[in-house]
mmCIF file of C-alpha atoms and ligand atoms in Angstrom:
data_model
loop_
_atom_site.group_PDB
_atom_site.id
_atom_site.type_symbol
_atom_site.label_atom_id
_atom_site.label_comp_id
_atom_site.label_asym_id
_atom_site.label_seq_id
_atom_site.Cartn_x
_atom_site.Cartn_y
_atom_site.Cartn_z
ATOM 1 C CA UNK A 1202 -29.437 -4.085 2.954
ATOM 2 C CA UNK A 1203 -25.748 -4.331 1.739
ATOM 3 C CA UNK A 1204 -25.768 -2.487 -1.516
ATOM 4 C CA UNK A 1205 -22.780 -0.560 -0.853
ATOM 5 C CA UNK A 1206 -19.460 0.168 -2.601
ATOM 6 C CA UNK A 1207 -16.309 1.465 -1.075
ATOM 7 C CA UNK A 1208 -13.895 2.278 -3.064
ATOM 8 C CA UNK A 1209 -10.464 3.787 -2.137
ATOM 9 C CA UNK A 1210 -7.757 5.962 -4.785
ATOM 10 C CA UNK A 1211 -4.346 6.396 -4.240
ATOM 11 C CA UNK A 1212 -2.383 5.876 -7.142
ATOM 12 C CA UNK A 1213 -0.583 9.163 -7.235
ATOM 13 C CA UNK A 1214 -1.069 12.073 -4.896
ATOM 14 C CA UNK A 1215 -4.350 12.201 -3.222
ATOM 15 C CA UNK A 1216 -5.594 10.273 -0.775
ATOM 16 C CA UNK A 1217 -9.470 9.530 -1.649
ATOM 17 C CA UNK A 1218 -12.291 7.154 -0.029
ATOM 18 C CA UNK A 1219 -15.738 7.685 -1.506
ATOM 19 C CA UNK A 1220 -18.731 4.957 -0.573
ATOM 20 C CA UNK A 1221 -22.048 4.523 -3.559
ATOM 21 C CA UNK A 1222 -24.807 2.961 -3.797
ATOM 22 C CA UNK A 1223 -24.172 0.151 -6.268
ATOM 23 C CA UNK A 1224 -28.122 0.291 -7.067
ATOM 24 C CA UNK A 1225 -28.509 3.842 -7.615
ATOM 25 C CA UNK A 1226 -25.310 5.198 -8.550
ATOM 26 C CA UNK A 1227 -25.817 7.286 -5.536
ATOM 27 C CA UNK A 1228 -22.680 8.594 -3.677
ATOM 28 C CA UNK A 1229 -23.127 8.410 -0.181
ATOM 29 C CA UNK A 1230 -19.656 9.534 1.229
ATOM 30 C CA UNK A 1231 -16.778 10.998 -0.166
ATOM 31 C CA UNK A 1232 -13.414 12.730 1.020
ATOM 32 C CA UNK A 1233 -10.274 13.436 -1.118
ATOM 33 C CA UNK A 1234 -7.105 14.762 0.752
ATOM 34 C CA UNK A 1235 -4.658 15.988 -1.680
ATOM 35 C CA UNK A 1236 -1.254 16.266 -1.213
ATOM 36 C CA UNK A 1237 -0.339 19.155 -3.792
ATOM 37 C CA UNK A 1238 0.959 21.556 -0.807
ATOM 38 C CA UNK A 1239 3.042 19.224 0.266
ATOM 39 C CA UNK A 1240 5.017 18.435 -3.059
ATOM 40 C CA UNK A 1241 4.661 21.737 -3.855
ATOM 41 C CA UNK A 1242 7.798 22.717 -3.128
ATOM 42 C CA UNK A 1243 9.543 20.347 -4.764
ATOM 43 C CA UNK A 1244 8.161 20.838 -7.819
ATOM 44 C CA UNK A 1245 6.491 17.636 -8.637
ATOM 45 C CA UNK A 1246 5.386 14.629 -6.667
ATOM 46 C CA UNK A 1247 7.774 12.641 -4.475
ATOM 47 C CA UNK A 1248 6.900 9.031 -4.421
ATOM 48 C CA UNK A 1249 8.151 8.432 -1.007
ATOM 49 C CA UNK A 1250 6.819 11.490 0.815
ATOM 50 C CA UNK A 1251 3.399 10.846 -1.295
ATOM 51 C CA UNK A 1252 3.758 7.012 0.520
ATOM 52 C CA UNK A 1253 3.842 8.144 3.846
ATOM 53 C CA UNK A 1254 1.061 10.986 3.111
ATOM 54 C CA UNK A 1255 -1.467 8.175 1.918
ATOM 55 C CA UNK A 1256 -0.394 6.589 4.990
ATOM 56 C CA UNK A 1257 -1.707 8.921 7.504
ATOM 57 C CA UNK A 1258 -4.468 9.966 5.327
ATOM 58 C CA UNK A 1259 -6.516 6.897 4.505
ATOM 59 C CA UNK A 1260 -6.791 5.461 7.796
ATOM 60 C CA UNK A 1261 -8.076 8.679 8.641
ATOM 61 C CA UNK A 1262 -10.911 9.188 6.122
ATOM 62 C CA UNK A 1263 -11.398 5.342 6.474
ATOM 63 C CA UNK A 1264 -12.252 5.931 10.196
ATOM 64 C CA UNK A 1265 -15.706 8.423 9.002
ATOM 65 C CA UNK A 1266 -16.617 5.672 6.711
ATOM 66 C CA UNK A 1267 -16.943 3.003 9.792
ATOM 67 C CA UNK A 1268 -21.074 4.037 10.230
ATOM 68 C CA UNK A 1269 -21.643 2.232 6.380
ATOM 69 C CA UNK A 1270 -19.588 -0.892 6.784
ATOM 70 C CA UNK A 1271 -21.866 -3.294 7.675
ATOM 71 C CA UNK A 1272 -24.292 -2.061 4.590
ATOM 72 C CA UNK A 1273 -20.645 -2.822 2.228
ATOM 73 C CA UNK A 1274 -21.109 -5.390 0.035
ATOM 74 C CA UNK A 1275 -17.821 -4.926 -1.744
ATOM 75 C CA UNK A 1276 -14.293 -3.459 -1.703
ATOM 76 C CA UNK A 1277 -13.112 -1.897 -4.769
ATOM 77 C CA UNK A 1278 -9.354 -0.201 -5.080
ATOM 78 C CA UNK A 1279 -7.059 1.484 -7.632
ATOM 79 C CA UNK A 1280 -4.199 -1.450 -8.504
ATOM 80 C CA UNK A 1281 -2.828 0.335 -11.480
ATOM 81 C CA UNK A 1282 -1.141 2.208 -13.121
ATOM 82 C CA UNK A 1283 -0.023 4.004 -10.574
ATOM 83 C CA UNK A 1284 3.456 4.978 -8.079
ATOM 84 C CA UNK A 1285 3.722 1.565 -6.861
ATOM 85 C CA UNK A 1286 4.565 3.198 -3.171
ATOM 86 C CA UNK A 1287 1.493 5.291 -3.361
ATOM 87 C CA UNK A 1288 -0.609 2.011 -4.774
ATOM 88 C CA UNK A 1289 0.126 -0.172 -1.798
ATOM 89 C CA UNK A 1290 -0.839 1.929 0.515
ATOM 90 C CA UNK A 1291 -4.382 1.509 -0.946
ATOM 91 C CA UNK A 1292 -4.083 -2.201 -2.121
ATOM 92 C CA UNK A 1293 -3.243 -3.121 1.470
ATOM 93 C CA UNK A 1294 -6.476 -1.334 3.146
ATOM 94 C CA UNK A 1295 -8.549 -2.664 0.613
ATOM 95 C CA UNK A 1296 -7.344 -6.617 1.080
ATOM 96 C CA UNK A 1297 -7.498 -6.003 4.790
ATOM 97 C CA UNK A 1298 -10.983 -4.626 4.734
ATOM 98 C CA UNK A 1299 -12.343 -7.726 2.116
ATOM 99 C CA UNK A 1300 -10.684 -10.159 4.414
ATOM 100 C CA UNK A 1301 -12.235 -8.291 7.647
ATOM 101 C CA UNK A 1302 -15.358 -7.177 6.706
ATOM 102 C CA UNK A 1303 -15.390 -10.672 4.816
ATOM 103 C CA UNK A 1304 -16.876 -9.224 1.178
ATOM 104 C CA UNK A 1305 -15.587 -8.992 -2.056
ATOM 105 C CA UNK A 1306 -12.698 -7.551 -3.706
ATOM 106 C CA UNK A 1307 -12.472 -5.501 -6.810
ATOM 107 C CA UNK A 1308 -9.214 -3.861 -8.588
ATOM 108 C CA UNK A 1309 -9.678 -1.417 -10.508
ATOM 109 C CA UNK A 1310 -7.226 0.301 -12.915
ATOM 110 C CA UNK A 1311 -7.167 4.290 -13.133
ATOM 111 C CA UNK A 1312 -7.518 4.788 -16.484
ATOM 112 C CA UNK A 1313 -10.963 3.196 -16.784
ATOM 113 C CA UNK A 1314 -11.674 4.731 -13.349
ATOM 114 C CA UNK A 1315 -11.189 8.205 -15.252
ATOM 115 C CA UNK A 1316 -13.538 7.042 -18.271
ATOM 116 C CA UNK A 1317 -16.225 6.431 -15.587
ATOM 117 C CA UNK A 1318 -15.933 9.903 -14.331
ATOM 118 C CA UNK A 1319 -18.227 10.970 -17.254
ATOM 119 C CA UNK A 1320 -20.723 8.081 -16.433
ATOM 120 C CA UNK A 1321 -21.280 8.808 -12.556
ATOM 121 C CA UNK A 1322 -24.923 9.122 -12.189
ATOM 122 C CA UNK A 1323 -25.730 7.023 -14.970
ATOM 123 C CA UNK A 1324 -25.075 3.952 -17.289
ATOM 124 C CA UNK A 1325 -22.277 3.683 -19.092
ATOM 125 C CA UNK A 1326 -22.530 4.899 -23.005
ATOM 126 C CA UNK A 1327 -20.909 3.005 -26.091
ATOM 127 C CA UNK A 1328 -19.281 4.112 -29.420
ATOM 128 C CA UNK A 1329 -17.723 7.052 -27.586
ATOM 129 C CA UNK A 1330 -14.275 8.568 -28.297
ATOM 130 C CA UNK A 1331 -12.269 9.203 -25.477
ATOM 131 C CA UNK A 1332 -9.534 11.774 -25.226
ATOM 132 C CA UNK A 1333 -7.838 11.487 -21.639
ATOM 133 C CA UNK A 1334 -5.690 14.066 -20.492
ATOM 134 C CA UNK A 1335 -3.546 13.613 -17.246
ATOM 135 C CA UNK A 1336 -0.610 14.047 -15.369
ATOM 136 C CA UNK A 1337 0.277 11.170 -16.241
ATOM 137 C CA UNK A 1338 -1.437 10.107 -19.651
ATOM 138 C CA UNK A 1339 -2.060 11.691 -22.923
ATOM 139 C CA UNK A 1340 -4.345 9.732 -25.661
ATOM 140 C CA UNK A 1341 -7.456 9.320 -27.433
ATOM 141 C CA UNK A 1342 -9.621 5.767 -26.731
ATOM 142 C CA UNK A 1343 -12.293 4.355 -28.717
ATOM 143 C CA UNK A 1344 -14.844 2.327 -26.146
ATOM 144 C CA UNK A 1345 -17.004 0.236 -28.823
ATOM 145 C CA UNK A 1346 -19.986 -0.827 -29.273
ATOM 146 C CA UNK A 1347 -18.886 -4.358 -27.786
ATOM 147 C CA UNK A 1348 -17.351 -2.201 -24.659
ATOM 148 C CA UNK A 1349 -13.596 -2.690 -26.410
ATOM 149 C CA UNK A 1350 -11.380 -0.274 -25.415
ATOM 150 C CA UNK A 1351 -8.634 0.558 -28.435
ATOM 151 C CA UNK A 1352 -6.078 3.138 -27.999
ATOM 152 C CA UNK A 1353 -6.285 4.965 -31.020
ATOM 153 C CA UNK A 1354 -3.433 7.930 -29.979
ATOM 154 C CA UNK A 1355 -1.013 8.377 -27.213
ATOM 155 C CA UNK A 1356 2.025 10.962 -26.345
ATOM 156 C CA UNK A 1357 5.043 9.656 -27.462
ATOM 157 C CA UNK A 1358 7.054 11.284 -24.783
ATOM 158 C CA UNK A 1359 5.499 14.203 -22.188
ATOM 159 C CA UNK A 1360 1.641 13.978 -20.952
ATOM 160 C CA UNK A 1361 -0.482 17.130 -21.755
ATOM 161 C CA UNK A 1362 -0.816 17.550 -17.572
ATOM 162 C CA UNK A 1363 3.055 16.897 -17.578
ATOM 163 C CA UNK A 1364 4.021 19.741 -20.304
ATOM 164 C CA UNK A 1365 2.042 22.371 -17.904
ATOM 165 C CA UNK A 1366 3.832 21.360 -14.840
ATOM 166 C CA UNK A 1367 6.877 20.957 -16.684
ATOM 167 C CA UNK A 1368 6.887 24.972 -18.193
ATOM 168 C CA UNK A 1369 5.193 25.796 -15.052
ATOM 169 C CA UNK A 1370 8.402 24.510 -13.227
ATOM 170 C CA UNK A 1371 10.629 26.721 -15.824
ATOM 171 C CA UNK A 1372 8.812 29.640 -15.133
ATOM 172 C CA UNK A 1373 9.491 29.122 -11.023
ATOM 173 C CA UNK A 1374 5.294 28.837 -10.812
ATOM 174 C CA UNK A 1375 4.305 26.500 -8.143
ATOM 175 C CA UNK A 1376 2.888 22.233 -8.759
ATOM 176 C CA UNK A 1377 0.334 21.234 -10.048
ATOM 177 C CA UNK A 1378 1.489 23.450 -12.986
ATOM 178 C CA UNK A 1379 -1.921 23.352 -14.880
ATOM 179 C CA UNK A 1380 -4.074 25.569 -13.041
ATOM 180 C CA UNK A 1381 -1.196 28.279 -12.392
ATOM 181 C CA UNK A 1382 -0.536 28.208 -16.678
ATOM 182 C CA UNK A 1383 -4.085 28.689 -17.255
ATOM 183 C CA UNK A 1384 -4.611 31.345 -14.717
ATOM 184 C CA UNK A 1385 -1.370 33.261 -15.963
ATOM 185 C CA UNK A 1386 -2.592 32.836 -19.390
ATOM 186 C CA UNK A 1387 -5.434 35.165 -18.961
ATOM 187 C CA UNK A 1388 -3.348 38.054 -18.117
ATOM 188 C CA UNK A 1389 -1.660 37.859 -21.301
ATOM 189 C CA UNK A 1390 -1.982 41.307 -23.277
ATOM 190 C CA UNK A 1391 0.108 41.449 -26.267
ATOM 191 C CA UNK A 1392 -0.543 38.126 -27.165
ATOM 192 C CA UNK A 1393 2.034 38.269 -29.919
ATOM 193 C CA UNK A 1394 4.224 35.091 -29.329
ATOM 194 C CA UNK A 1395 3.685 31.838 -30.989
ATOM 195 C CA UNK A 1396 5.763 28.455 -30.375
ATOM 196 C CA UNK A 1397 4.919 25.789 -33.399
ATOM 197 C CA UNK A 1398 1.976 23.335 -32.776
ATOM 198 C CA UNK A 1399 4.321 20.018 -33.224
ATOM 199 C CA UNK A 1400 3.765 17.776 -35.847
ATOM 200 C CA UNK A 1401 1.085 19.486 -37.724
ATOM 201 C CA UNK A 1402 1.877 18.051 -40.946
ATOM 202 C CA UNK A 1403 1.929 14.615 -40.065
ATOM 203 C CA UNK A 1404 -0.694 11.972 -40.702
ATOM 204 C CA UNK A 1405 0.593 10.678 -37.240
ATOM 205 C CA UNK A 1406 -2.120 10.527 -34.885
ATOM 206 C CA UNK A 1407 -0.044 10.384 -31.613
ATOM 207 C CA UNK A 1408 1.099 13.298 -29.320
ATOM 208 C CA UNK A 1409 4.157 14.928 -28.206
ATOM 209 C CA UNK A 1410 5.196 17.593 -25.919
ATOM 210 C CA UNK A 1411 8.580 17.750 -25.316
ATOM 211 C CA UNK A 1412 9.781 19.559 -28.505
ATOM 212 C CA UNK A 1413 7.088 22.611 -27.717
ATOM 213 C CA UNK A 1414 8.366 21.894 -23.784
ATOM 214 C CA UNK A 1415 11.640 22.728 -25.761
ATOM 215 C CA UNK A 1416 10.672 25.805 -27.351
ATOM 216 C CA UNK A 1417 9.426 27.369 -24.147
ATOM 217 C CA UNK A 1418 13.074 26.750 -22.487
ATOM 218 C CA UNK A 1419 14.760 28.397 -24.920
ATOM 219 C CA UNK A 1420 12.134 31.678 -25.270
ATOM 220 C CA UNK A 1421 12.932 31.596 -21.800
ATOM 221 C CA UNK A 1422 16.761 31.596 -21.950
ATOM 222 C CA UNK A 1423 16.405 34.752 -23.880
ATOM 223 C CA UNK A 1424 15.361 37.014 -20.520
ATOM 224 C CA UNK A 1425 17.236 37.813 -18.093
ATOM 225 C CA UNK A 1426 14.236 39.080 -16.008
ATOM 226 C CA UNK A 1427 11.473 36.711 -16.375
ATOM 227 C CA UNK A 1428 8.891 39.359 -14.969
ATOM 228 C CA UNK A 1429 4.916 38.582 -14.541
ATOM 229 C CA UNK A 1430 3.901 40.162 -17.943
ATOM 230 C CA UNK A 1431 6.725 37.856 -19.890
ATOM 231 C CA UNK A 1432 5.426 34.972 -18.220
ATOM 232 C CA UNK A 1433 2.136 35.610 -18.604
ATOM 233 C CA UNK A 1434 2.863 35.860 -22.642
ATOM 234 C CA UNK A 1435 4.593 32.815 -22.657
ATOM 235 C CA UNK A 1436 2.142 30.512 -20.423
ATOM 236 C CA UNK A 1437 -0.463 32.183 -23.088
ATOM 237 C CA UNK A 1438 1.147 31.343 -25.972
ATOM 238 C CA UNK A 1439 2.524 27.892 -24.892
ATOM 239 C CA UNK A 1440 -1.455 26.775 -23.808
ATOM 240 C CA UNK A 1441 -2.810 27.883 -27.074
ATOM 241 C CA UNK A 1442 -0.432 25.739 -28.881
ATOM 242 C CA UNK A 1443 -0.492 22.804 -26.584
ATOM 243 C CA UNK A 1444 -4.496 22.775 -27.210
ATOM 244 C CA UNK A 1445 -4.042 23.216 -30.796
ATOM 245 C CA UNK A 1446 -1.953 20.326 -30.862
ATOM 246 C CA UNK A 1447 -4.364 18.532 -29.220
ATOM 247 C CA UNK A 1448 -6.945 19.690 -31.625
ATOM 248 C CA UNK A 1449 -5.004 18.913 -34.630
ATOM 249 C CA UNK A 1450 -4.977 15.717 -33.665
ATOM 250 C CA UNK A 1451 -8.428 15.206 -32.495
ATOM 251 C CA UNK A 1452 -9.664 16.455 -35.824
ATOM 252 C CA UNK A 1453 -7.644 14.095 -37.911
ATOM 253 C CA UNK A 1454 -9.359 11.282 -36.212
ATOM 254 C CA UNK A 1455 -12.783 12.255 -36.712
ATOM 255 C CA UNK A 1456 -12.240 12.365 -39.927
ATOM 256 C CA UNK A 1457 -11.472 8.611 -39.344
ATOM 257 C CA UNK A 1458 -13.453 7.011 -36.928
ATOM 258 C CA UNK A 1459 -16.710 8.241 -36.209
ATOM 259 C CA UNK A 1460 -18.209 8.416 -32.476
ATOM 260 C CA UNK A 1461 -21.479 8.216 -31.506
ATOM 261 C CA UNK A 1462 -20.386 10.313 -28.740
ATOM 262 C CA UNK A 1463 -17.079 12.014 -27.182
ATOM 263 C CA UNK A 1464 -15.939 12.686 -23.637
ATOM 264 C CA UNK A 1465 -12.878 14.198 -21.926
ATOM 265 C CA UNK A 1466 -11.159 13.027 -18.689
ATOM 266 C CA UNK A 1467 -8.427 13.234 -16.638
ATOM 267 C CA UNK A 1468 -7.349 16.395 -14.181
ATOM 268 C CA UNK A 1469 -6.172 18.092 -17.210
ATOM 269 C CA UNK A 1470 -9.549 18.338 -18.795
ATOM 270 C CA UNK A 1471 -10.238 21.214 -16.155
ATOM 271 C CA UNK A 1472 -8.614 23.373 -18.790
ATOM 272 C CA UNK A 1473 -11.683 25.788 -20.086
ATOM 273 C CA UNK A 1474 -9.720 25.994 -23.014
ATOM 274 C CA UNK A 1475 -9.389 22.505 -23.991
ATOM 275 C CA UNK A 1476 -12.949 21.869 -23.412
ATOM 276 C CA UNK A 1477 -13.840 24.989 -25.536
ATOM 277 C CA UNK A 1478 -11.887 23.495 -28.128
ATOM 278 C CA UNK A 1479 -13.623 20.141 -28.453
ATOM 279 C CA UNK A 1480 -16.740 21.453 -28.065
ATOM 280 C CA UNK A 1481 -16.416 23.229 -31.328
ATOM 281 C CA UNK A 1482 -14.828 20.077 -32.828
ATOM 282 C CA UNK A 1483 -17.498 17.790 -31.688
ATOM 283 C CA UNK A 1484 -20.390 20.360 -32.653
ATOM 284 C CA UNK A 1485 -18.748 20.399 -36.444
ATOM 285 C CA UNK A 1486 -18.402 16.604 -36.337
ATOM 286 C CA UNK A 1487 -22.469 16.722 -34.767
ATOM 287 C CA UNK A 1488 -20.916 14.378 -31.867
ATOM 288 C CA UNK A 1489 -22.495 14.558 -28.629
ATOM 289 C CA UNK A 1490 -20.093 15.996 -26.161
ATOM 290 C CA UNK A 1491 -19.768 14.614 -22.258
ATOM 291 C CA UNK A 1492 -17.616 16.194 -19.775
ATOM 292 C CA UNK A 1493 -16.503 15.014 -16.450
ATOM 293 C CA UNK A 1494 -17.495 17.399 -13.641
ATOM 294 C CA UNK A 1495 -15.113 19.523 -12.433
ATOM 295 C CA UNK A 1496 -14.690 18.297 -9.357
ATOM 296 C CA UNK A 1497 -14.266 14.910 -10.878
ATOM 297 C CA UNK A 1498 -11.620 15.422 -13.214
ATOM 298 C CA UNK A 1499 -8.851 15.213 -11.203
ATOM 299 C CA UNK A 1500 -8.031 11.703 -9.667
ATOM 300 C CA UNK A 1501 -10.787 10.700 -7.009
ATOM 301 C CA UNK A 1502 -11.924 7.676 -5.626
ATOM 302 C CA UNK A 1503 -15.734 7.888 -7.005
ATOM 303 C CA UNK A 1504 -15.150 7.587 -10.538
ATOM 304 C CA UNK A 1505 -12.984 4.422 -9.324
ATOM 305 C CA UNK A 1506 -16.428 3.139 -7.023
ATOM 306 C CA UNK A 1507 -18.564 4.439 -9.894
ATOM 307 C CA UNK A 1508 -16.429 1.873 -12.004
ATOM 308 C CA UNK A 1509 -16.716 -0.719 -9.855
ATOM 309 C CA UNK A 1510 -20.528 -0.953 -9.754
ATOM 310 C CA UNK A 1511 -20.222 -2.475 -13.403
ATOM 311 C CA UNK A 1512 -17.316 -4.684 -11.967
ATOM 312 C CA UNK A 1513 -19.618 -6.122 -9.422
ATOM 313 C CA UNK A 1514 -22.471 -6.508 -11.805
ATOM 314 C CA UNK A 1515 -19.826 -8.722 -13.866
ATOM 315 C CA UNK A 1516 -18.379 -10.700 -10.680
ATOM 316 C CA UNK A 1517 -15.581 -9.520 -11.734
ATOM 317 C CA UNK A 1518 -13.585 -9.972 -7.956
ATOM 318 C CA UNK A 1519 -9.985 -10.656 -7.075
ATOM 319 C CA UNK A 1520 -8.973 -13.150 -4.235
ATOM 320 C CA UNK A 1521 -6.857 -11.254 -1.603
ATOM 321 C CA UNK A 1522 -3.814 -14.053 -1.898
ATOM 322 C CA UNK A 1523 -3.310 -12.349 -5.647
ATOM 323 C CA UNK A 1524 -0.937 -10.282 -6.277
ATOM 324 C CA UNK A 1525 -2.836 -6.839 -8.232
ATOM 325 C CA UNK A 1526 -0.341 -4.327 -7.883
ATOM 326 C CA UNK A 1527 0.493 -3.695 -11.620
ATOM 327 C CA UNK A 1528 2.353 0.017 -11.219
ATOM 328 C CA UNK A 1529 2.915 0.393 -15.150
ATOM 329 C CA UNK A 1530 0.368 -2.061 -16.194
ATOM 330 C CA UNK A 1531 -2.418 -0.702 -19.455
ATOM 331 C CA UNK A 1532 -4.697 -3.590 -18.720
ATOM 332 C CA UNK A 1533 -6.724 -1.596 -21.316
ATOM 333 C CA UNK A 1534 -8.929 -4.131 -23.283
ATOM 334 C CA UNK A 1535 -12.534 -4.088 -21.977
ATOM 335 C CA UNK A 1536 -14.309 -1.781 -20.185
HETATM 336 O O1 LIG B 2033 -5.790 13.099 -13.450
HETATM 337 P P1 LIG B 2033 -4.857 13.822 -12.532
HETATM 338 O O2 LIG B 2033 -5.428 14.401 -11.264
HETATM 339 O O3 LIG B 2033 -3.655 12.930 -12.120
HETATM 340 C C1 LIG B 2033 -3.114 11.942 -12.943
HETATM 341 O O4 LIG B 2033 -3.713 10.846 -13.054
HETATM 342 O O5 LIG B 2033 -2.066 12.265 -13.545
HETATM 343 O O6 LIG B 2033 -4.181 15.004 -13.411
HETATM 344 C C2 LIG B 2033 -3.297 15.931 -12.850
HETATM 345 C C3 LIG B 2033 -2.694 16.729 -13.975
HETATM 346 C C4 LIG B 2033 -1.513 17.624 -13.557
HETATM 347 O O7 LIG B 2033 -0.478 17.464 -14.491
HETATM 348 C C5 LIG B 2033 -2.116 19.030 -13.636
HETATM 349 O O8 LIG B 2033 -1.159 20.048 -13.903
HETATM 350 C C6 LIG B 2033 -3.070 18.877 -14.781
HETATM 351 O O9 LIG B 2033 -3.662 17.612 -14.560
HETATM 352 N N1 LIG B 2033 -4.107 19.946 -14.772
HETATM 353 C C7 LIG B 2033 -4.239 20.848 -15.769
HETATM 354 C C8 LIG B 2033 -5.279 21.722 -15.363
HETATM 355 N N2 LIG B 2033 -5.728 21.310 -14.131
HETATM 356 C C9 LIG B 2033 -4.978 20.209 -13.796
HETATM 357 N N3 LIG B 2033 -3.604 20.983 -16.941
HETATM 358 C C10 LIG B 2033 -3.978 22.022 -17.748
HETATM 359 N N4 LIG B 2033 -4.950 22.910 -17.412
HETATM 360 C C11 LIG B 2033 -5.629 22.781 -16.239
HETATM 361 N N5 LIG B 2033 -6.587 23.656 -15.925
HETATM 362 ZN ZN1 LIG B 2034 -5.488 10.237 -12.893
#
């Protein structure tokens, strides 16, 4: 029976194949390779060495995934937004294998792939508030009733992911910068510094990062020994206000929309503070509260099969000849 879904990621840094049951919702093979070591020392991802990363990687995962192709009954692949060199590399397998294998395309764009994280085992939910935090994105979506998706608040400048690598970078910690802030966070003793939450009084509902990016530089211009404990202050410090900003905002638009229900995605939703956050928002607001698994948060190619099961459903399939690669493309309006 071909009721299978492969579905491949590599719009930024990891390399990911996963394979579900378009029936079930089962996942029946999955493999992420992730680059972070290798961009590690440069302190951020490097489009071209990501490229040629993706291109040694996904033939290799693709080659486990052999035993299930003649049970595929579609291709499905990330085609944007995305590093356009790091895009390809998966746009080109999946055209190859439709025109091969002789089944189905499917492109899927990130952002929506990350909204499906929360929805991996089951059908998708409606009237839901959406805050996504990334690397590369920062902003709060309302999926409607009528599956619309409306952007209701974005980051004007830095992602929420982006500020933590960013500091991270300033304080010589290593990339992704998220994890290492958090983790250095918790040693924090004294506890004593505080950077402004940005734009607390304004009835703007968008984000940005860069001026509290900005007041982390220049605490850290004042030491001439950045030593473990100083760090550890400011990572703690810079975190709680960077969530609080988040918060802020959050709150101000419960007051004026009101969800059914409210998830958080993206790799930057890993942060146990963020999530404790929320969860006290949503319990105030009585909103039901869905989080991605951990393991999912981060950028992986299930959410992006998971997403393509409802894609299918809709015939919703590209011909190979098109062109899908849409690297800064918010094809945002339906899920
Ligand atoms: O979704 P993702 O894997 O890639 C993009 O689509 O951008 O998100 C990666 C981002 C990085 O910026 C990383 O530093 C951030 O998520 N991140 C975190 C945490 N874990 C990952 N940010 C804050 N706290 C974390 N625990
Ligand atoms: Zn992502």
């Amino acid at each position: 029976m071909k009721n299978l879904i492969l579905a491949i990621e590599s719009s930024c840094d990891d390399s990911s194949i996963a394979i579900i049951n378009k029936d079930n919702f089962k996942c029946i093979f999955y493999k992420k390779i992730s680059q972070e070591k290798e961009h590690c020392k440069y302190g951020g991802v490097v489009p071209e060495l990501a490229a040629r990363l993706h291109n040694a990687a996904l033939p290799n995962i693709l080659e486990q995934c052999k035993i299930y192709f003649d049970r595929l009954c579609a291709i499905a692949v990330t085609n944007e937004p995305g590093l356009s060199v790091s895009l390809i590399n998966g746009i080109t397998m999946a055209k190859i294998l439709s025109l091969s294998l002789n089944i189905p395309l499917i492109a899927i764009n990130h952002l929506k792939g990350h909204i499906y994280s929360l929805f991996l085992e089951q059908e998708l939910l409606l009237d839901m508030g959406i805050l996504l935090v990334s690397g590369g994105h920062t902003m709060v979506i309302n999926l409607d009733k009528n599956k619309n998706l409306n952007i209701i608040a974005r980051t004007c400048d830095d992602s929420f992911g982006e500020s933590f690598d960013k500091v991270a970078k300033m304080m010589n910690l290593s990339y992704p910068g998220g994890v290492e802030i958090e983790n250095l966070a918790k040693k924090a003793v004294h506890k004593n510094l505080n950077f402004s939450v940005p734009m607390l009084h304004s009835k703007d509902l968008n984000y940005s990062f860069s001026g509290l990016k900005n007041q982390v530089r220049l605490e850290i211009l004042k030491y001439k020994n950045l030593d473990e404990g100083i760090k550890a202050e400011i990572a703690y410090a810079f975190e709680n206000a960077a969530c609080l900003h988040i918060l802020d905002k959050l709150e101000k638009i419960f007051k004026k929309y009101s969800f059914k229900f409210f998830g958080i995605v993206g790799g930057a939703s890993a942060n146990l503070n963020l999530r404790s956050q929320v969860e006290k928002l949503c319990e105030k607001y009585n909103t039901k509260l869905y989080l991605a698994p951990l393991a999912y948060c981060s950028d992986n190619a299930l959410m992006i099969a998971r997403a393509a099961i409802d894609a299918y459903k809709n015939k919703d399939f590209v011909n190979i000849e098109q062109e899908i690669l849409s690297p800064k493309s918010l094809n945002f309006s339906k899920i």
